[in-house]
PDB file of C-alpha atoms and ligand atoms in Angstrom:
ATOM      1  CA  MET A   1       0.000   0.000   0.000  1.00 54.00           C
ATOM      2  CA  SER A   2       1.318   3.475  -0.852  1.00 74.00           C
ATOM      3  CA  GLU A   3       2.317   5.826   1.931  1.00 91.00           C
ATOM      4  CA  LYS A   4      -0.340   8.006   3.549  1.00 97.00           C
ATOM      5  CA  THR A   5      -0.415  11.645   2.499  1.00 98.00           C
ATOM      6  CA  ILE A   6       0.118  14.292   5.149  1.00 98.00           C
ATOM      7  CA  PHE A   7      -3.604  15.133   4.931  1.00 98.00           C
ATOM      8  CA  LYS A   8      -4.621  11.509   5.507  1.00 98.00           C
ATOM      9  CA  ARG A   9      -2.431  11.567   8.573  1.00 98.00           C
ATOM     10  CA  ILE A  10      -4.262  14.692   9.747  1.00 98.00           C
ATOM     11  CA  ILE A  11      -7.633  12.957   9.141  1.00 98.00           C
ATOM     12  CA  ASP A  12      -6.414   9.973  11.171  1.00 98.00           C
ATOM     13  CA  LYS A  13      -5.235  12.366  13.934  1.00 98.00           C
ATOM     14  CA  GLU A  14      -1.686  11.052  13.670  1.00 98.00           C
ATOM     15  CA  ILE A  15      -0.365  14.586  13.319  1.00 97.00           C
ATOM     16  CA  PRO A  16      -1.907  17.736  14.767  1.00 98.00           C
ATOM     17  CA  ALA A  17      -3.669  20.484  12.856  1.00 98.00           C
ATOM     18  CA  GLN A  18      -5.733  23.505  13.809  1.00 98.00           C
ATOM     19  CA  ILE A  19      -9.067  21.953  12.882  1.00 98.00           C
ATOM     20  CA  VAL A  20     -11.862  24.486  12.366  1.00 98.00           C
ATOM     21  CA  TYR A  21     -14.559  22.121  11.079  1.00 98.00           C
ATOM     22  CA  GLU A  22     -15.127  18.377  10.914  1.00 98.00           C
ATOM     23  CA  ASP A  23     -17.978  16.051  10.025  1.00 98.00           C
ATOM     24  CA  ASP A  24     -18.316  12.511   8.659  1.00 98.00           C
ATOM     25  CA  LEU A  25     -17.369  13.534   5.133  1.00 98.00           C
ATOM     26  CA  CYS A  26     -14.809  16.292   5.450  1.00 99.00           C
ATOM     27  CA  MET A  27     -12.436  18.289   7.570  1.00 98.00           C
ATOM     28  CA  ALA A  28     -11.161  21.904   7.467  1.00 99.00           C
ATOM     29  CA  PHE A  29      -7.984  23.125   9.127  1.00 99.00           C
ATOM     30  CA  LYS A  30      -5.634  26.095   8.980  1.00 98.00           C
ATOM     31  CA  ASP A  31      -2.849  25.983   6.408  1.00 98.00           C
ATOM     32  CA  VAL A  32       0.531  25.650   8.116  1.00 98.00           C
ATOM     33  CA  HIS A  33       1.989  28.334   5.756  1.00 98.00           C
ATOM     34  CA  PRO A  34      -0.846  30.864   5.484  1.00 98.00           C
ATOM     35  CA  GLN A  35      -0.835  33.056   2.357  1.00 97.00           C
ATOM     36  CA  ALA A  36      -3.549  35.386   3.678  1.00 98.00           C
ATOM     37  CA  PRO A  37      -5.017  36.313   7.090  1.00 98.00           C
ATOM     38  CA  VAL A  38      -7.526  33.500   6.552  1.00 98.00           C
ATOM     39  CA  HIS A  39      -6.113  30.420   4.825  1.00 98.00           C
ATOM     40  CA  ILE A  40      -8.074  27.268   5.459  1.00 99.00           C
ATOM     41  CA  LEU A  41      -7.788  23.904   3.716  1.00 99.00           C
ATOM     42  CA  LEU A  42     -11.008  21.958   3.233  1.00 99.00           C
ATOM     43  CA  ILE A  43     -10.557  18.275   2.394  1.00 99.00           C
ATOM     44  CA  PRO A  44     -12.844  15.287   1.882  1.00 98.00           C
ATOM     45  CA  LYS A  45     -12.114  12.359   4.180  1.00 98.00           C
ATOM     46  CA  LYS A  46     -12.374  10.111   1.132  1.00 98.00           C
ATOM     47  CA  GLU A  47      -8.939   9.625  -0.387  1.00 98.00           C
ATOM     48  CA  ILE A  48      -9.159  11.361  -3.759  1.00 98.00           C
ATOM     49  CA  ALA A  49      -5.756  12.379  -5.115  1.00 98.00           C
ATOM     50  CA  SER A  50      -6.842  15.395  -7.158  1.00 98.00           C
ATOM     51  CA  THR A  51      -9.647  16.820  -9.282  1.00 98.00           C
ATOM     52  CA  ASP A  52      -8.462  14.435 -12.009  1.00 97.00           C
ATOM     53  CA  GLN A  53      -9.617  11.493  -9.878  1.00 98.00           C
ATOM     54  CA  LEU A  54     -13.165  12.765  -9.289  1.00 98.00           C
ATOM     55  CA  THR A  55     -16.028  10.688 -10.666  1.00 98.00           C
ATOM     56  CA  GLU A  56     -19.739  11.244 -11.128  1.00 98.00           C
ATOM     57  CA  ALA A  57     -20.266   9.453  -7.790  1.00 98.00           C
ATOM     58  CA  ASP A  58     -18.448  12.320  -6.025  1.00 98.00           C
ATOM     59  CA  THR A  59     -20.972  14.958  -7.161  1.00 98.00           C
ATOM     60  CA  PRO A  60     -22.925  14.945  -3.843  1.00 98.00           C
ATOM     61  CA  LEU A  61     -19.639  15.123  -1.920  1.00 98.00           C
ATOM     62  CA  LEU A  62     -18.597  18.224  -3.897  1.00 98.00           C
ATOM     63  CA  GLY A  63     -21.951  19.838  -3.156  1.00 98.00           C
ATOM     64  CA  HIS A  64     -21.432  19.116   0.524  1.00 98.00           C
ATOM     65  CA  LEU A  65     -17.918  20.613   0.448  1.00 98.00           C
ATOM     66  CA  TYR A  66     -19.225  23.822  -1.112  1.00 98.00           C
ATOM     67  CA  GLY A  67     -21.907  24.015   1.556  1.00 98.00           C
ATOM     68  CA  VAL A  68     -19.208  23.770   4.222  1.00 98.00           C
ATOM     69  CA  LEU A  69     -17.167  26.426   2.396  1.00 98.00           C
ATOM     70  CA  ARG A  70     -20.123  28.809   2.624  1.00 98.00           C
ATOM     71  CA  GLN A  71     -20.383  28.138   6.362  1.00 98.00           C
ATOM     72  CA  LEU A  72     -16.666  28.872   6.781  1.00 98.00           C
ATOM     73  CA  VAL A  73     -17.059  32.116   4.800  1.00 98.00           C
ATOM     74  CA  LYS A  74     -19.641  33.271   7.363  1.00 98.00           C
ATOM     75  CA  GLU A  75     -17.697  32.019  10.374  1.00 98.00           C
ATOM     76  CA  PHE A  76     -14.481  33.761   9.294  1.00 98.00           C
ATOM     77  CA  ASN A  77     -16.268  36.960   8.157  1.00 98.00           C
ATOM     78  CA  LEU A  78     -15.171  36.748   4.524  1.00 98.00           C
ATOM     79  CA  GLN A  79     -18.360  38.299   3.143  1.00 95.00           C
ATOM     80  CA  ASP A  80     -16.286  41.062   1.455  1.00 96.00           C
ATOM     81  CA  GLY A  81     -14.735  38.463  -0.813  1.00 98.00           C
ATOM     82  CA  TYR A  82     -12.483  35.461  -0.821  1.00 98.00           C
ATOM     83  CA  ARG A  83     -10.923  32.921  -3.138  1.00 98.00           C
ATOM     84  CA  VAL A  84     -11.365  29.151  -3.412  1.00 98.00           C
ATOM     85  CA  VAL A  85      -8.423  27.442  -5.122  1.00 98.00           C
ATOM     86  CA  THR A  86      -7.712  23.851  -6.061  1.00 98.00           C
ATOM     87  CA  ASN A  87      -4.288  23.220  -7.522  1.00 98.00           C
ATOM     88  CA  CYS A  88      -4.080  20.159  -9.751  1.00 98.00           C
ATOM     89  CA  GLY A  89      -0.968  18.343 -10.905  1.00 98.00           C
ATOM     90  CA  GLN A  90       2.597  19.489 -11.356  1.00 97.00           C
ATOM     91  CA  ASN A  91       1.911  22.561 -13.494  1.00 97.00           C
ATOM     92  CA  GLY A  92      -1.019  23.449 -11.244  1.00 97.00           C
ATOM     93  CA  GLY A  93       1.307  23.672  -8.266  1.00 97.00           C
ATOM     94  CA  GLN A  94      -0.204  20.746  -6.341  1.00 98.00           C
ATOM     95  CA  THR A  95       2.121  19.496  -3.624  1.00 98.00           C
ATOM     96  CA  VAL A  96      -0.197  17.281  -1.546  1.00 98.00           C
ATOM     97  CA  TYR A  97      -2.006  14.573  -3.512  1.00 98.00           C
ATOM     98  CA  HIS A  98      -5.187  14.523  -1.465  1.00 98.00           C
ATOM     99  CA  LEU A  99      -7.915  16.722  -2.955  1.00 98.00           C
ATOM    100  CA  HIS A 100      -8.203  20.052  -1.129  1.00 98.00           C
ATOM    101  CA  PHE A 101      -9.753  23.465  -1.464  1.00 98.00           C
ATOM    102  CA  HIS A 102      -7.774  26.474  -0.287  1.00 98.00           C
ATOM    103  CA  LEU A 103     -10.093  29.127   1.197  1.00 98.00           C
ATOM    104  CA  LEU A 104      -8.189  32.420   1.176  1.00 98.00           C
ATOM    105  CA  GLY A 105      -9.364  35.813   2.407  1.00 98.00           C
ATOM    106  CA  GLY A 106      -9.005  38.666   4.858  1.00 98.00           C
ATOM    107  CA  ARG A 107      -7.094  40.908   2.426  1.00 97.00           C
ATOM    108  CA  PRO A 108      -7.511  42.040  -1.200  1.00 97.00           C
ATOM    109  CA  LEU A 109      -6.240  39.209  -3.402  1.00 97.00           C
ATOM    110  CA  LEU A 110      -4.371  39.891  -6.642  1.00 95.00           C
ATOM    111  CA  TRP A 111      -5.314  38.463 -10.015  1.00 96.00           C
ATOM    112  CA  PRO A 112      -3.929  36.803 -12.070  1.00 94.00           C
ATOM    113  CA  PRO A 113      -1.998  34.518  -9.720  1.00 90.00           C
ATOM    114  CA  GLY A 114       1.653  33.735 -10.500  1.00 82.00           C
TER     115      GLY A 114
HETATM  116  P1  5GP B 201      -1.073  22.467  -2.666  1.00 59.10           P
HETATM  117  O1  5GP B 201       0.268  23.056  -2.957  1.00 59.10           O
HETATM  118  O2  5GP B 201      -1.045  20.974  -2.802  1.00 59.10           O
HETATM  119  O3  5GP B 201      -2.213  23.105  -3.420  1.00 59.10           O
HETATM  120  O4  5GP B 201      -1.374  22.829  -1.156  1.00 59.10           O
HETATM  121  C1  5GP B 201      -0.876  22.116  -0.071  1.00 59.10           C
HETATM  122  C2  5GP B 201      -0.995  23.026   1.117  1.00 59.10           C
HETATM  123  O5  5GP B 201      -0.841  22.229   2.277  1.00 59.10           O
HETATM  124  C3  5GP B 201       0.078  24.122   1.181  1.00 59.10           C
HETATM  125  O6  5GP B 201      -0.553  25.392   1.221  1.00 59.10           O
HETATM  126  C4  5GP B 201       0.837  23.804   2.464  1.00 59.10           C
HETATM  127  O7  5GP B 201       1.210  24.972   3.173  1.00 59.10           O
HETATM  128  C5  5GP B 201      -0.168  22.972   3.247  1.00 59.10           C
HETATM  129  N1  5GP B 201       0.437  21.989   4.144  1.00 59.10           N
HETATM  130  C6  5GP B 201       1.430  21.112   3.835  1.00 59.10           C
HETATM  131  N2  5GP B 201       1.710  20.335   4.895  1.00 59.10           N
HETATM  132  C7  5GP B 201       0.862  20.719   5.887  1.00 59.10           C
HETATM  133  C8  5GP B 201       0.679  20.278   7.233  1.00 59.10           C
HETATM  134  O8  5GP B 201       1.342  19.357   7.749  1.00 59.10           O
HETATM  135  N3  5GP B 201      -0.276  20.909   7.977  1.00 59.10           N
HETATM  136  C9  5GP B 201      -1.046  21.902   7.440  1.00 59.10           C
HETATM  137  N4  5GP B 201      -1.957  22.456   8.249  1.00 59.10           N
HETATM  138  N5  5GP B 201      -0.890  22.349   6.182  1.00 59.10           N
HETATM  139  C10 5GP B 201       0.048  21.759   5.412  1.00 59.10           C
END
């Protein structure tokens, strides 16, 4: 069996994280290297490596994740605007191969990204 990703180890509570939300399907925690005043990572508990691995069966899960994102937006007072980012693959800048959504906010964000 391949080695667990760092995020799977966080799900399994083998390594600590500043968890801000958790339910049966997903978990959200603060990014260890925040790029904005609010930088939260939202991940499904299901091991999906990246957006490339999503299937039709994951559609309800994605809807659930976006519902949780909206809750986090309210909880962290991001109503003035925020960004949701999913990096995919080498050119997309993905470093952890467990699907995740970056929720960034708390300052004006530049566009386009680098
Ligand atoms: P990616 O580059 O794959 O889109 O994003 C991975 C993110 O995970 C990065 O923003 C990185 O700072 C964050 N990260 C990597 N290792 C850890 C960790 O052990 N704990 C937490 N909380 N975040 C991590």
